[in-house]
Amino acid sequence: MTVEPKIEESWKTVLADEFQKEYFKNIKKTLVEEKEKYRIFPPSNQIFSAYNTTPLHNVKVVIIGQDPYHGVGQANGLCFSVRDGVPHPPSLVNIFKELCENYGYTYPVSGDLMPWAKQGVFLLNATLTVRENHANSHKDIGWQYFTDATIKAISDNCEKVVFLLWGGFAKKKMKLIDTKKHIILTSGHPSPLSANRGYWFGNQHFLKTNELLTNNGLKPIDWRIE
């Protein structure tokens, strides 16, 4: 039985085998059961937003988050991003503070990172869904097999991608990346706990990423969010 989601064609092709595996069928079954009891975020049509906005062949930068925001109206399928008009969660606030320090930008009004995704920044949560008000509630339903396969697919099929691994969780994904083909930048997580201890601010990842892209003959990212 085919259980392929509505996902952009390049991803559908490279991840075709994953859709037929037992774990992916279990994800679908679990989500059906969960939705009978709880609210699940992001909405079904946004679960694969990162994939549908940034095709495989367009990926230039990868940012890895842990799981979606679990508050009502926050998650939009892109890691660290919130829907337009939603107050910025603490980690996103610190991301924007570092960005503004790097470039002298005015702090953004919107927290929607879709402009980044459209330019080739793949904003991947390791777990693609979450139960309302229950962080990390879907971390064991199988998503990480799928997103690990995604990271491996980027490593195998793309060249000179800049991977931004923020915090211990993201750094564990380093083993999936071919460091002979790609560049990895690491730092602490932008959450207040990490940032306030000096592990986030000053990493200059936005500046460094664009320097790397430019040096590799690629168009830099316009990081501005209005």
PDB file of C-alpha atoms in Angstrom:
ATOM      1  CA  MET A   1       0.000   0.000   0.000  1.00  0.00           C
ATOM      2  CA  THR A   2       1.334   3.419  -0.948  1.00  0.00           C
ATOM      3  CA  VAL A   3       1.522   5.891   1.915  1.00  0.00           C
ATOM      4  CA  GLU A   4       3.410   8.706   0.203  1.00  0.00           C
ATOM      5  CA  PRO A   5       2.603  12.174   1.540  1.00  0.00           C
ATOM      6  CA  LYS A   6       2.026  15.253  -0.552  1.00  0.00           C
ATOM      7  CA  ILE A   7       5.641  16.225  -0.920  1.00  0.00           C
ATOM      8  CA  GLU A   8       7.680  18.030  -3.580  1.00  0.00           C
ATOM      9  CA  GLU A   9       8.794  15.793  -6.454  1.00  0.00           C
ATOM     10  CA  SER A  10      12.565  15.828  -5.884  1.00  0.00           C
ATOM     11  CA  TRP A  11      12.060  14.748  -2.277  1.00  0.00           C
ATOM     12  CA  LYS A  12       9.451  12.187  -3.252  1.00  0.00           C
ATOM     13  CA  THR A  13      11.986  10.619  -5.617  1.00  0.00           C
ATOM     14  CA  VAL A  14      14.995  10.541  -3.305  1.00  0.00           C
ATOM     15  CA  LEU A  15      12.974   9.385  -0.265  1.00  0.00           C
ATOM     16  CA  ALA A  16      10.744   6.932  -2.144  1.00  0.00           C
ATOM     17  CA  ASP A  17      12.032   3.899  -0.254  1.00  0.00           C
ATOM     18  CA  GLU A  18      11.319   5.529   3.116  1.00  0.00           C
ATOM     19  CA  PHE A  19       7.599   5.871   2.367  1.00  0.00           C
ATOM     20  CA  GLN A  20       7.300   2.107   2.003  1.00  0.00           C
ATOM     21  CA  LYS A  21       9.055   1.214   5.244  1.00  0.00           C
ATOM     22  CA  GLU A  22       7.178  -0.025   8.265  1.00  0.00           C
ATOM     23  CA  TYR A  23       8.177   2.929  10.444  1.00  0.00           C
ATOM     24  CA  PHE A  24       6.598   5.394   8.006  1.00  0.00           C
ATOM     25  CA  LYS A  25       3.370   3.433   7.918  1.00  0.00           C
ATOM     26  CA  ASN A  26       3.449   3.534  11.718  1.00  0.00           C
ATOM     27  CA  ILE A  27       3.848   7.324  11.697  1.00  0.00           C
ATOM     28  CA  LYS A  28       0.723   7.668   9.590  1.00  0.00           C
ATOM     29  CA  LYS A  29      -1.236   5.269  11.824  1.00  0.00           C
ATOM     30  CA  THR A  30      -0.076   7.039  14.993  1.00  0.00           C
ATOM     31  CA  LEU A  31      -1.040  10.467  13.677  1.00  0.00           C
ATOM     32  CA  VAL A  32      -4.538   9.251  12.801  1.00  0.00           C
ATOM     33  CA  GLU A  33      -4.942   7.897  16.329  1.00  0.00           C
ATOM     34  CA  GLU A  34      -3.471  10.997  17.973  1.00  0.00           C
ATOM     35  CA  LYS A  35      -5.747  13.354  16.044  1.00  0.00           C
ATOM     36  CA  GLU A  36      -8.777  11.577  17.491  1.00  0.00           C
ATOM     37  CA  LYS A  37      -7.685  12.628  21.003  1.00  0.00           C
ATOM     38  CA  TYR A  38      -5.458  15.694  20.702  1.00  0.00           C
ATOM     39  CA  ARG A  39      -4.627  18.709  18.600  1.00  0.00           C
ATOM     40  CA  ILE A  40      -1.511  18.059  16.541  1.00  0.00           C
ATOM     41  CA  PHE A  41       0.814  20.733  15.167  1.00  0.00           C
ATOM     42  CA  PRO A  42       1.608  21.898  12.591  1.00  0.00           C
ATOM     43  CA  PRO A  43      -1.588  21.513  10.526  1.00  0.00           C
ATOM     44  CA  SER A  44      -1.519  18.471   8.231  1.00  0.00           C
ATOM     45  CA  ASN A  45      -0.964  20.566   5.119  1.00  0.00           C
ATOM     46  CA  GLN A  46       2.159  22.138   6.659  1.00  0.00           C
ATOM     47  CA  ILE A  47       3.923  19.069   8.058  1.00  0.00           C
ATOM     48  CA  PHE A  48       6.170  18.918   4.996  1.00  0.00           C
ATOM     49  CA  SER A  49       6.506  22.683   4.460  1.00  0.00           C
ATOM     50  CA  ALA A  50      10.302  22.552   4.621  1.00  0.00           C
ATOM     51  CA  TYR A  51      10.362  19.986   1.822  1.00  0.00           C
ATOM     52  CA  ASN A  52       7.714  21.679  -0.297  1.00  0.00           C
ATOM     53  CA  THR A  53       9.349  25.110  -0.036  1.00  0.00           C
ATOM     54  CA  THR A  54      12.968  24.022  -0.545  1.00  0.00           C
ATOM     55  CA  PRO A  55      13.407  21.317  -3.202  1.00  0.00           C
ATOM     56  CA  LEU A  56      16.435  19.061  -2.822  1.00  0.00           C
ATOM     57  CA  HIS A  57      18.309  20.647  -5.721  1.00  0.00           C
ATOM     58  CA  ASN A  58      17.867  24.120  -4.188  1.00  0.00           C
ATOM     59  CA  VAL A  59      19.334  23.301  -0.759  1.00  0.00           C
ATOM     60  CA  LYS A  60      22.289  25.537   0.112  1.00  0.00           C
ATOM     61  CA  VAL A  61      21.996  25.741   3.905  1.00  0.00           C
ATOM     62  CA  VAL A  62      20.503  23.341   6.464  1.00  0.00           C
ATOM     63  CA  ILE A  63      19.319  24.323   9.949  1.00  0.00           C
ATOM     64  CA  ILE A  64      18.166  21.497  12.212  1.00  0.00           C
ATOM     65  CA  GLY A  65      15.664  21.930  15.034  1.00  0.00           C
ATOM     66  CA  GLN A  66      14.315  19.338  17.440  1.00  0.00           C
ATOM     67  CA  ASP A  67      10.509  19.423  17.064  1.00  0.00           C
ATOM     68  CA  PRO A  68       7.758  21.939  16.231  1.00  0.00           C
ATOM     69  CA  TYR A  69       6.452  24.574  18.632  1.00  0.00           C
ATOM     70  CA  HIS A  70       3.570  23.059  20.583  1.00  0.00           C
ATOM     71  CA  GLY A  71       1.464  26.177  21.228  1.00  0.00           C
ATOM     72  CA  VAL A  72      -1.700  26.964  19.295  1.00  0.00           C
ATOM     73  CA  GLY A  73      -1.028  28.747  16.016  1.00  0.00           C
ATOM     74  CA  GLN A  74       2.763  28.717  16.283  1.00  0.00           C
ATOM     75  CA  ALA A  75       4.218  25.934  14.138  1.00  0.00           C
ATOM     76  CA  ASN A  76       4.271  26.320  10.355  1.00  0.00           C
ATOM     77  CA  GLY A  77       6.439  23.362   9.338  1.00  0.00           C
ATOM     78  CA  LEU A  78       9.760  25.233   9.303  1.00  0.00           C
ATOM     79  CA  CYS A  79      12.101  24.862  12.271  1.00  0.00           C
ATOM     80  CA  PHE A  80      12.313  27.894  14.585  1.00  0.00           C
ATOM     81  CA  SER A  81       9.700  29.676  12.447  1.00  0.00           C
ATOM     82  CA  VAL A  82       6.237  30.842  13.501  1.00  0.00           C
ATOM     83  CA  ARG A  83       3.280  32.039  11.518  1.00  0.00           C
ATOM     84  CA  ASP A  84       3.162  35.705  10.653  1.00  0.00           C
ATOM     85  CA  GLY A  85       1.710  37.743  13.528  1.00  0.00           C
ATOM     86  CA  VAL A  86       2.581  35.203  16.221  1.00  0.00           C
ATOM     87  CA  PRO A  87       4.803  36.402  19.112  1.00  0.00           C
ATOM     88  CA  HIS A  88       8.389  35.228  18.708  1.00  0.00           C
ATOM     89  CA  PRO A  89       9.404  32.310  20.966  1.00  0.00           C
ATOM     90  CA  PRO A  90      12.605  32.827  23.015  1.00  0.00           C
ATOM     91  CA  SER A  91      14.899  30.839  20.704  1.00  0.00           C
ATOM     92  CA  LEU A  92      13.715  32.789  17.675  1.00  0.00           C
ATOM     93  CA  VAL A  93      14.246  36.051  19.562  1.00  0.00           C
ATOM     94  CA  ASN A  94      17.876  35.080  20.132  1.00  0.00           C
ATOM     95  CA  ILE A  95      18.302  34.000  16.512  1.00  0.00           C
ATOM     96  CA  PHE A  96      17.091  37.398  15.379  1.00  0.00           C
ATOM     97  CA  LYS A  97      19.297  39.206  17.908  1.00  0.00           C
ATOM     98  CA  GLU A  98      22.373  37.447  16.543  1.00  0.00           C
ATOM     99  CA  LEU A  99      21.255  38.137  12.973  1.00  0.00           C
ATOM    100  CA  CYS A 100      20.764  41.829  13.687  1.00  0.00           C
ATOM    101  CA  GLU A 101      24.172  41.985  15.363  1.00  0.00           C
ATOM    102  CA  ASN A 102      25.773  40.350  12.315  1.00  0.00           C
ATOM    103  CA  TYR A 103      24.241  42.698   9.760  1.00  0.00           C
ATOM    104  CA  GLY A 104      22.945  45.737  11.598  1.00  0.00           C
ATOM    105  CA  TYR A 105      19.368  44.884  10.671  1.00  0.00           C
ATOM    106  CA  THR A 106      16.351  46.219  12.512  1.00  0.00           C
ATOM    107  CA  TYR A 107      14.719  43.494  14.615  1.00  0.00           C
ATOM    108  CA  PRO A 108      12.032  41.811  12.441  1.00  0.00           C
ATOM    109  CA  VAL A 109       8.290  42.154  12.969  1.00  0.00           C
ATOM    110  CA  SER A 110       7.452  38.766  11.450  1.00  0.00           C
ATOM    111  CA  GLY A 111       8.750  35.465  12.774  1.00  0.00           C
ATOM    112  CA  ASP A 112       7.953  33.601   9.566  1.00  0.00           C
ATOM    113  CA  LEU A 113      11.200  32.269   8.076  1.00  0.00           C
ATOM    114  CA  MET A 114       9.631  31.355   4.739  1.00  0.00           C
ATOM    115  CA  PRO A 115      11.847  33.919   2.899  1.00  0.00           C
ATOM    116  CA  TRP A 116      14.891  31.934   4.023  1.00  0.00           C
ATOM    117  CA  ALA A 117      13.366  28.629   2.903  1.00  0.00           C
ATOM    118  CA  LYS A 118      12.593  30.037  -0.552  1.00  0.00           C
ATOM    119  CA  GLN A 119      16.263  30.932  -0.980  1.00  0.00           C
ATOM    120  CA  GLY A 120      17.548  27.453  -0.204  1.00  0.00           C
ATOM    121  CA  VAL A 121      17.689  27.333   3.593  1.00  0.00           C
ATOM    122  CA  PHE A 122      16.255  23.939   4.517  1.00  0.00           C
ATOM    123  CA  LEU A 123      14.595  24.422   7.912  1.00  0.00           C
ATOM    124  CA  LEU A 124      14.247  20.877   9.199  1.00  0.00           C
ATOM    125  CA  ASN A 125      12.800  19.698  12.487  1.00  0.00           C
ATOM    126  CA  ALA A 126      14.071  16.229  13.395  1.00  0.00           C
ATOM    127  CA  THR A 127      10.514  15.404  14.504  1.00  0.00           C
ATOM    128  CA  LEU A 128       7.882  16.836  12.182  1.00  0.00           C
ATOM    129  CA  THR A 129       4.815  16.838  14.455  1.00  0.00           C
ATOM    130  CA  VAL A 130       3.932  17.436  18.090  1.00  0.00           C
ATOM    131  CA  ARG A 131       0.939  17.151  20.405  1.00  0.00           C
ATOM    132  CA  GLU A 132      -0.515  20.425  21.708  1.00  0.00           C
ATOM    133  CA  ASN A 133       1.271  21.666  24.861  1.00  0.00           C
ATOM    134  CA  HIS A 134       3.444  18.553  25.021  1.00  0.00           C
ATOM    135  CA  ALA A 135       6.967  19.205  23.749  1.00  0.00           C
ATOM    136  CA  ASN A 136       8.774  16.291  22.118  1.00  0.00           C
ATOM    137  CA  SER A 137       5.666  14.113  22.401  1.00  0.00           C
ATOM    138  CA  HIS A 138       6.228  12.597  18.932  1.00  0.00           C
ATOM    139  CA  LYS A 139       9.982  12.046  19.158  1.00  0.00           C
ATOM    140  CA  ASP A 140       9.550   8.270  19.316  1.00  0.00           C
ATOM    141  CA  ILE A 141       6.904   7.668  16.648  1.00  0.00           C
ATOM    142  CA  GLY A 142       9.417   7.248  13.818  1.00  0.00           C
ATOM    143  CA  TRP A 143      10.023  10.720  12.390  1.00  0.00           C
ATOM    144  CA  GLN A 144      13.729  10.694  13.154  1.00  0.00           C
ATOM    145  CA  TYR A 145      14.280   7.741  10.815  1.00  0.00           C
ATOM    146  CA  PHE A 146      12.724   9.843   8.085  1.00  0.00           C
ATOM    147  CA  THR A 147      14.577  13.060   8.851  1.00  0.00           C
ATOM    148  CA  ASP A 148      17.897  11.228   9.262  1.00  0.00           C
ATOM    149  CA  ALA A 149      17.294   9.787   5.789  1.00  0.00           C
ATOM    150  CA  THR A 150      16.594  13.339   4.624  1.00  0.00           C
ATOM    151  CA  ILE A 151      19.904  14.650   5.984  1.00  0.00           C
ATOM    152  CA  LYS A 152      21.727  11.707   4.417  1.00  0.00           C
ATOM    153  CA  ALA A 153      19.994  12.405   1.088  1.00  0.00           C
ATOM    154  CA  ILE A 154      21.186  16.016   1.170  1.00  0.00           C
ATOM    155  CA  SER A 155      24.709  14.883   2.009  1.00  0.00           C
ATOM    156  CA  ASP A 156      24.738  12.309  -0.810  1.00  0.00           C
ATOM    157  CA  ASN A 157      23.007  14.329  -3.539  1.00  0.00           C
ATOM    158  CA  CYS A 158      24.115  17.930  -2.982  1.00  0.00           C
ATOM    159  CA  GLU A 159      27.464  19.731  -2.954  1.00  0.00           C
ATOM    160  CA  LYS A 160      28.950  22.389  -0.683  1.00  0.00           C
ATOM    161  CA  VAL A 161      25.945  22.711   1.612  1.00  0.00           C
ATOM    162  CA  VAL A 162      26.467  24.667   4.845  1.00  0.00           C
ATOM    163  CA  PHE A 163      25.017  22.770   7.813  1.00  0.00           C
ATOM    164  CA  LEU A 164      24.284  24.888  10.896  1.00  0.00           C
ATOM    165  CA  LEU A 165      24.166  22.587  13.916  1.00  0.00           C
ATOM    166  CA  TRP A 166      22.975  24.475  16.976  1.00  0.00           C
ATOM    167  CA  GLY A 167      23.080  22.667  20.307  1.00  0.00           C
ATOM    168  CA  GLY A 168      23.876  19.123  21.352  1.00  0.00           C
ATOM    169  CA  PHE A 169      20.880  17.522  19.667  1.00  0.00           C
ATOM    170  CA  ALA A 170      21.687  18.956  16.229  1.00  0.00           C
ATOM    171  CA  LYS A 171      25.386  18.148  16.583  1.00  0.00           C
ATOM    172  CA  LYS A 172      24.513  14.451  16.875  1.00  0.00           C
ATOM    173  CA  LYS A 173      23.432  14.594  13.232  1.00  0.00           C
ATOM    174  CA  MET A 174      27.008  15.304  12.177  1.00  0.00           C
ATOM    175  CA  LYS A 175      27.602  11.592  11.590  1.00  0.00           C
ATOM    176  CA  LEU A 176      25.122  11.695   8.678  1.00  0.00           C
ATOM    177  CA  ILE A 177      27.044  14.391   6.793  1.00  0.00           C
ATOM    178  CA  ASP A 178      29.994  13.891   4.444  1.00  0.00           C
ATOM    179  CA  THR A 179      32.433  16.531   5.667  1.00  0.00           C
ATOM    180  CA  LYS A 180      34.558  16.158   2.524  1.00  0.00           C
ATOM    181  CA  LYS A 181      31.685  17.586   0.468  1.00  0.00           C
ATOM    182  CA  HIS A 182      29.991  19.938   2.918  1.00  0.00           C
ATOM    183  CA  ILE A 183      30.743  22.519   5.604  1.00  0.00           C
ATOM    184  CA  ILE A 184      29.525  22.237   9.201  1.00  0.00           C
ATOM    185  CA  LEU A 185      29.287  25.190  11.582  1.00  0.00           C
ATOM    186  CA  THR A 186      28.415  24.440  15.207  1.00  0.00           C
ATOM    187  CA  SER A 187      27.470  26.493  18.246  1.00  0.00           C
ATOM    188  CA  GLY A 188      25.321  26.356  21.334  1.00  0.00           C
ATOM    189  CA  HIS A 189      21.556  26.382  20.971  1.00  0.00           C
ATOM    190  CA  PRO A 190      19.764  29.766  20.717  1.00  0.00           C
ATOM    191  CA  SER A 191      17.495  28.894  23.651  1.00  0.00           C
ATOM    192  CA  PRO A 192      17.878  31.285  26.607  1.00  0.00           C
ATOM    193  CA  LEU A 193      19.457  28.580  28.783  1.00  0.00           C
ATOM    194  CA  SER A 194      22.315  28.139  26.326  1.00  0.00           C
ATOM    195  CA  ALA A 195      22.485  31.673  24.943  1.00  0.00           C
ATOM    196  CA  ASN A 196      22.665  33.307  28.367  1.00  0.00           C
ATOM    197  CA  ARG A 197      25.643  31.119  29.233  1.00  0.00           C
ATOM    198  CA  GLY A 198      27.566  32.462  26.269  1.00  0.00           C
ATOM    199  CA  TYR A 199      27.160  29.503  23.901  1.00  0.00           C
ATOM    200  CA  TRP A 200      25.117  31.259  21.202  1.00  0.00           C
ATOM    201  CA  PHE A 201      25.707  34.975  20.835  1.00  0.00           C
ATOM    202  CA  GLY A 202      28.720  35.941  18.775  1.00  0.00           C
ATOM    203  CA  ASN A 203      28.832  32.795  16.636  1.00  0.00           C
ATOM    204  CA  GLN A 204      28.376  34.971  13.501  1.00  0.00           C
ATOM    205  CA  HIS A 205      26.853  32.016  11.669  1.00  0.00           C
ATOM    206  CA  PHE A 206      24.813  34.185   9.323  1.00  0.00           C
ATOM    207  CA  LEU A 207      27.864  36.130   8.200  1.00  0.00           C
ATOM    208  CA  LYS A 208      30.051  33.033   8.002  1.00  0.00           C
ATOM    209  CA  THR A 209      27.446  31.135   5.979  1.00  0.00           C
ATOM    210  CA  ASN A 210      27.288  33.846   3.346  1.00  0.00           C
ATOM    211  CA  GLU A 211      31.075  34.062   3.171  1.00  0.00           C
ATOM    212  CA  LEU A 212      31.219  30.313   2.563  1.00  0.00           C
ATOM    213  CA  LEU A 213      28.483  30.402  -0.064  1.00  0.00           C
ATOM    214  CA  THR A 214      30.154  33.309  -1.869  1.00  0.00           C
ATOM    215  CA  ASN A 215      33.547  31.588  -1.774  1.00  0.00           C
ATOM    216  CA  ASN A 216      31.934  28.535  -3.376  1.00  0.00           C
ATOM    217  CA  GLY A 217      30.420  30.618  -6.171  1.00  0.00           C
ATOM    218  CA  LEU A 218      26.888  30.499  -4.775  1.00  0.00           C
ATOM    219  CA  LYS A 219      24.495  33.371  -4.208  1.00  0.00           C
ATOM    220  CA  PRO A 220      24.455  34.431  -0.543  1.00  0.00           C
ATOM    221  CA  ILE A 221      21.268  34.346   1.523  1.00  0.00           C
ATOM    222  CA  ASP A 222      19.390  37.574   2.100  1.00  0.00           C
ATOM    223  CA  TRP A 223      18.650  36.965   5.777  1.00  0.00           C
ATOM    224  CA  ARG A 224      16.395  39.980   6.215  1.00  0.00           C
ATOM    225  CA  ILE A 225      12.910  39.311   7.565  1.00  0.00           C
ATOM    226  CA  GLU A 226      10.516  42.257   7.447  1.00  0.00           C
TER     227      GLU A 226
END
